[in-house]
CSV table of N, CA and C in Angstrom, one decimal:
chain,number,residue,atom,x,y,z
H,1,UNK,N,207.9,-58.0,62.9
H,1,UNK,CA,208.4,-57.0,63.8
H,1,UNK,C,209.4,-57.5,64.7
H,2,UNK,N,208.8,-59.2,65.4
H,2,UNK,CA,210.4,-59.5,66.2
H,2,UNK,C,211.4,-59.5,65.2
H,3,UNK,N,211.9,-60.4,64.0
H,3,UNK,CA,212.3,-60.0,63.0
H,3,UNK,C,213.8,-58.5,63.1
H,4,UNK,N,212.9,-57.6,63.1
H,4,UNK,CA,213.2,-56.4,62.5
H,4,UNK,C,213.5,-55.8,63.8
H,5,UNK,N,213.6,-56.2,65.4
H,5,UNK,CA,213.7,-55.8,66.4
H,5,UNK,C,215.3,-56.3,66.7
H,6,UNK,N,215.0,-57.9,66.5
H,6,UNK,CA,216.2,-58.6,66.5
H,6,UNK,C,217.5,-58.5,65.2
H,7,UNK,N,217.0,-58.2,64.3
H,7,UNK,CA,218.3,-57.9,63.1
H,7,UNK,C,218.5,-57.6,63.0
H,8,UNK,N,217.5,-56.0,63.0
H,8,UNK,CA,217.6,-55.0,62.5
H,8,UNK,C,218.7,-53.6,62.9
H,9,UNK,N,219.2,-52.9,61.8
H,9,UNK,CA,220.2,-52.1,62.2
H,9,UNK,C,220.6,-50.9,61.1
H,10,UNK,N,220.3,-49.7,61.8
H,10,UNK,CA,220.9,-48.5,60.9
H,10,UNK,C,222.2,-48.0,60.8
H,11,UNK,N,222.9,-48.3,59.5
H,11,UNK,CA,224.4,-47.7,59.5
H,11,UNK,C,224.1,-46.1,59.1
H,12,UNK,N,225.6,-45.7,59.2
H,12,UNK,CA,225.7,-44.4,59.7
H,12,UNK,C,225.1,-43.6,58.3
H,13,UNK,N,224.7,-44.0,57.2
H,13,UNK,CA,224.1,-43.4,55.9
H,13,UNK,C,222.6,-43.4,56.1
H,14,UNK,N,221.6,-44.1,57.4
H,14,UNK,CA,220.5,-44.4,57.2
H,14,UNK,C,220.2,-45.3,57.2
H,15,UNK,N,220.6,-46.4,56.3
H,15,UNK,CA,220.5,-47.6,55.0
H,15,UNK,C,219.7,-48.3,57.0
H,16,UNK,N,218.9,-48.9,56.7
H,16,UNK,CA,217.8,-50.1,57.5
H,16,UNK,C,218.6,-51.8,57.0
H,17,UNK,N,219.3,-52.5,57.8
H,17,UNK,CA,219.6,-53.7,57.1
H,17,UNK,C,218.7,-54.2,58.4
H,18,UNK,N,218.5,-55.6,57.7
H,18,UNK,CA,217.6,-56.7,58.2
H,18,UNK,C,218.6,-57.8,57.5
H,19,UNK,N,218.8,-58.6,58.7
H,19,UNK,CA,219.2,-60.2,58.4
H,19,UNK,C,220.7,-59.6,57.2
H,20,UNK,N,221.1,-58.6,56.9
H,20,UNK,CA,222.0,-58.6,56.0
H,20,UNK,C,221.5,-57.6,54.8
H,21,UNK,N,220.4,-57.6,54.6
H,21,UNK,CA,219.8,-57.0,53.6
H,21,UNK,C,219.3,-55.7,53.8
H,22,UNK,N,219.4,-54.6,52.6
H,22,UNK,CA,219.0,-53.1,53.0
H,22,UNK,C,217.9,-53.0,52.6
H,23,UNK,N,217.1,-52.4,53.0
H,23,UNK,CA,215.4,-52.2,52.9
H,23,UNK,C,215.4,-50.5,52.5
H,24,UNK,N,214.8,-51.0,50.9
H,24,UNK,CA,214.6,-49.4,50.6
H,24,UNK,C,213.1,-49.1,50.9
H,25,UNK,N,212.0,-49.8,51.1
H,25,UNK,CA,210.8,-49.3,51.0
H,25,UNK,C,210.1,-50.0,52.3
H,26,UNK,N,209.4,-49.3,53.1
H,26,UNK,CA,208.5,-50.4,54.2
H,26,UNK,C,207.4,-49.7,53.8
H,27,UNK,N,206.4,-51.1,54.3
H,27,UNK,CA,204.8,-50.8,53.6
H,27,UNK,C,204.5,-51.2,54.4
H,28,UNK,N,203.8,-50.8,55.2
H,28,UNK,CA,202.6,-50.6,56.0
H,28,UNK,C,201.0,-51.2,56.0
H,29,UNK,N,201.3,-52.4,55.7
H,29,UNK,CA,199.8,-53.0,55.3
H,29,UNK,C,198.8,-53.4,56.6
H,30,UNK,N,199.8,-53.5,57.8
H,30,UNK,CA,199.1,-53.3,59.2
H,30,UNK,C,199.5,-52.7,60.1
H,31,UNK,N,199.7,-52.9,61.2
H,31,UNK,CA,200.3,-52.1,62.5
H,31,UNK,C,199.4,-50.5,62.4
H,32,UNK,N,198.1,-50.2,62.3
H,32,UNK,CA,197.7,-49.4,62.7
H,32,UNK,C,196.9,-48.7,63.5
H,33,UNK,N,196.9,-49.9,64.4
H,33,UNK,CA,196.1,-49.6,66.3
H,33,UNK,C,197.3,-49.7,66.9
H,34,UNK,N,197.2,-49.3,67.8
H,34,UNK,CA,198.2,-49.2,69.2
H,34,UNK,C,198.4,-51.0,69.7
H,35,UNK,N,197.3,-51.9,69.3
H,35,UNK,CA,197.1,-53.2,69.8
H,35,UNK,C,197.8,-53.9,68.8
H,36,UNK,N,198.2,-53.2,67.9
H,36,UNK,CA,198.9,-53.9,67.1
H,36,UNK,C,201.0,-54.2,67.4
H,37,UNK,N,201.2,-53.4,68.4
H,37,UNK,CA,202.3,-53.3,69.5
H,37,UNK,C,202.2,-53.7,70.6
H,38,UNK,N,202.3,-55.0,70.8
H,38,UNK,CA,202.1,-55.5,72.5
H,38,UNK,C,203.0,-55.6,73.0
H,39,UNK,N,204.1,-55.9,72.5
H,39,UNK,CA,205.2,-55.5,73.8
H,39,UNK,C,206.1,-54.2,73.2
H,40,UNK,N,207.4,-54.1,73.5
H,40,UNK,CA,208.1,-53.1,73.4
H,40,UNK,C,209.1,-53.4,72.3
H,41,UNK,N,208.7,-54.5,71.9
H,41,UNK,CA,209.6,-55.2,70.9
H,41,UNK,C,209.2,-54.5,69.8
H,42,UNK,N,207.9,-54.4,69.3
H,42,UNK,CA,207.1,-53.9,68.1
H,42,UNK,C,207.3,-52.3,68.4
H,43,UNK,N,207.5,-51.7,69.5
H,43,UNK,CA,207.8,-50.3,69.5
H,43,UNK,C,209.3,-50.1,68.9
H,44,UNK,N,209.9,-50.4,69.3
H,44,UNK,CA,211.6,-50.5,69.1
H,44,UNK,C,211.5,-50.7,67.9
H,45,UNK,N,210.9,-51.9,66.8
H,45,UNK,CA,211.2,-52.2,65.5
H,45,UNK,C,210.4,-51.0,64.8
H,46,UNK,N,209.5,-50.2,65.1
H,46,UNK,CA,208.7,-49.3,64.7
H,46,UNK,C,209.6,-48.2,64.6
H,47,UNK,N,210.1,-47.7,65.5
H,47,UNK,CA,211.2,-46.7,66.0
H,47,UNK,C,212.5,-47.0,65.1
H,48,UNK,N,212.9,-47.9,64.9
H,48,UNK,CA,214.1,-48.1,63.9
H,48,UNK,C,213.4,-47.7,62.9
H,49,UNK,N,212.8,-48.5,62.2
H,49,UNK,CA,211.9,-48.4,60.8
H,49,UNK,C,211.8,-47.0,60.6
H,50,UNK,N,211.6,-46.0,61.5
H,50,UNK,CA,211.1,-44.9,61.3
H,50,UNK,C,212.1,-43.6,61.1
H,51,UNK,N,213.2,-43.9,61.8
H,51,UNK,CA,215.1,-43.6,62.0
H,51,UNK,C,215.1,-44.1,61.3
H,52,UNK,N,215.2,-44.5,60.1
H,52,UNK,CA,216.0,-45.1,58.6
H,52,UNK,C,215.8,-44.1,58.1
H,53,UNK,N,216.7,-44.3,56.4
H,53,UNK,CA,216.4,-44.0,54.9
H,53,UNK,C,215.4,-44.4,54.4
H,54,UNK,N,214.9,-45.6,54.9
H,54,UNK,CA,213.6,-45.9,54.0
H,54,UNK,C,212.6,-45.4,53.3
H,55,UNK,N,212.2,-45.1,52.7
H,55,UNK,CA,210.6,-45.2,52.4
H,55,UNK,C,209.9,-45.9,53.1
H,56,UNK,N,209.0,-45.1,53.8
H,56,UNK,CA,207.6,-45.3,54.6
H,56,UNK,C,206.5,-45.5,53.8
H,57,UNK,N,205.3,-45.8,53.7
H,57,UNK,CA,204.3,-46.0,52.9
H,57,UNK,C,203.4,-46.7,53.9
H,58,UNK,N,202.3,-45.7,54.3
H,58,UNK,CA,202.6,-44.5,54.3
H,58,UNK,C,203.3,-44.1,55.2
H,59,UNK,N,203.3,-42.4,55.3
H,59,UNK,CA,204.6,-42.1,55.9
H,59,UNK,C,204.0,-41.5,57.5
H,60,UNK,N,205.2,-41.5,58.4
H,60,UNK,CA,204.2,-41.1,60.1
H,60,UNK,C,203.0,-40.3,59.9
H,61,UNK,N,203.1,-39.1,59.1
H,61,UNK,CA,202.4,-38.2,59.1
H,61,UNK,C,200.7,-38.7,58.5
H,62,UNK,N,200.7,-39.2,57.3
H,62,UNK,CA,199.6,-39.9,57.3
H,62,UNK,C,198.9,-40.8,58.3
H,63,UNK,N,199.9,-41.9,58.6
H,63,UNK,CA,199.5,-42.8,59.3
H,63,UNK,C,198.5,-42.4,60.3
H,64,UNK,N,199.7,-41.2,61.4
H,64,UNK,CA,198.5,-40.5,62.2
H,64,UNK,C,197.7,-39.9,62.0
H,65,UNK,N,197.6,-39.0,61.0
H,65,UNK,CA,196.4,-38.7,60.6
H,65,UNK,C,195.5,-39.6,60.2
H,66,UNK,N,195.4,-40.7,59.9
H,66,UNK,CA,194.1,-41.6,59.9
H,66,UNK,C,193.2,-42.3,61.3
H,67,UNK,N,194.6,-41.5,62.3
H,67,UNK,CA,193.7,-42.0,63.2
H,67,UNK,C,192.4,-41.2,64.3
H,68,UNK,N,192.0,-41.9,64.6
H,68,UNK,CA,190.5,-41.3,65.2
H,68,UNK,C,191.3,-40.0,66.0
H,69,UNK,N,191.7,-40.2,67.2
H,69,UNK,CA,192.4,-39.2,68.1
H,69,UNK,C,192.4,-37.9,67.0
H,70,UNK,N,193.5,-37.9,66.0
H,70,UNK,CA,194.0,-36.8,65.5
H,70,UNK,C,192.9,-36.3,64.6
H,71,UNK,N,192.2,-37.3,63.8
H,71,UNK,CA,190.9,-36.7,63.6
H,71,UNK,C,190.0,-35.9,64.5
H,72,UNK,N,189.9,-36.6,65.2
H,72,UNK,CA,189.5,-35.9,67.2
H,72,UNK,C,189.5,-34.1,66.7
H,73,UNK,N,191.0,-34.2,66.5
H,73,UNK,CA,191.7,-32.6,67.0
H,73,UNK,C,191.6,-31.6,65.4
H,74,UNK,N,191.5,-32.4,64.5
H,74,UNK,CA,191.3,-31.4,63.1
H,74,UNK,C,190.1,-31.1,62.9
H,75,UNK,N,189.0,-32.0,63.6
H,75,UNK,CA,187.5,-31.9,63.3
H,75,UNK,C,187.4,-30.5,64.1
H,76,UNK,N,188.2,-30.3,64.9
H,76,UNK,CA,187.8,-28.7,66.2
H,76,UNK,C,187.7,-27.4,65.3
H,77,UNK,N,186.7,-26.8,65.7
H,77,UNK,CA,186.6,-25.5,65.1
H,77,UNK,C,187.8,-24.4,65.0
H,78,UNK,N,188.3,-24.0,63.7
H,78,UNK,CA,189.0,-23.1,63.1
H,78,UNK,C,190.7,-23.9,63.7
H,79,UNK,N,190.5,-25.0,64.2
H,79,UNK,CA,192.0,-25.9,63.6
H,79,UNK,C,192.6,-25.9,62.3
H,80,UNK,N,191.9,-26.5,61.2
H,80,UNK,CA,192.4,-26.4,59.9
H,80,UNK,C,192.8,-25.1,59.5
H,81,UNK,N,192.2,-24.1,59.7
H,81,UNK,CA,192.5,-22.3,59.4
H,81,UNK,C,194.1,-22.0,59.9
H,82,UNK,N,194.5,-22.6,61.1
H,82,UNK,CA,195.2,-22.1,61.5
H,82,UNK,C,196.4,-23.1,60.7
């Protein structure tokens, strides 16, 4: 994530370059607590990553939905209905 905080850059098509290189796919194999971003550095590289073309895997929408909170809010009565 410092990595991708410090290299990282979206040209005007999308395209995510890192160190020179365009990243078509980001995978997600961690960063899924909040403790997994301790400074602002990991927010920022999160926030570009997210502003690209890339492929997410998975994508915001999942992600949060795995988490407890937004489970929290779908488990509520006649939420899913609506």
């Amino acid at each position: 994530m410092a990595e991708i905080d410090q290299e990282g850059e979206i040209q005007p098509d999308g395209t995510l370059l890192v160190g020179g290189h365009a990243i078509a796919v980001i995978y997600f194999r961690a960063r899924y607590a909040p403790t997994d971003y301790p400074s602002e550095a990991e927010w920022r590289a999160r926030l570009l990553m997210e502003r690209s073309s890339a492929i997410k895997c998975p994508s915001i929408s999942y992600h949060l939905t795995g988490t407890k909170k937004i489970q929290q809010e779908l488990a509520k009565p006649d939420v899913l209905e609506k």
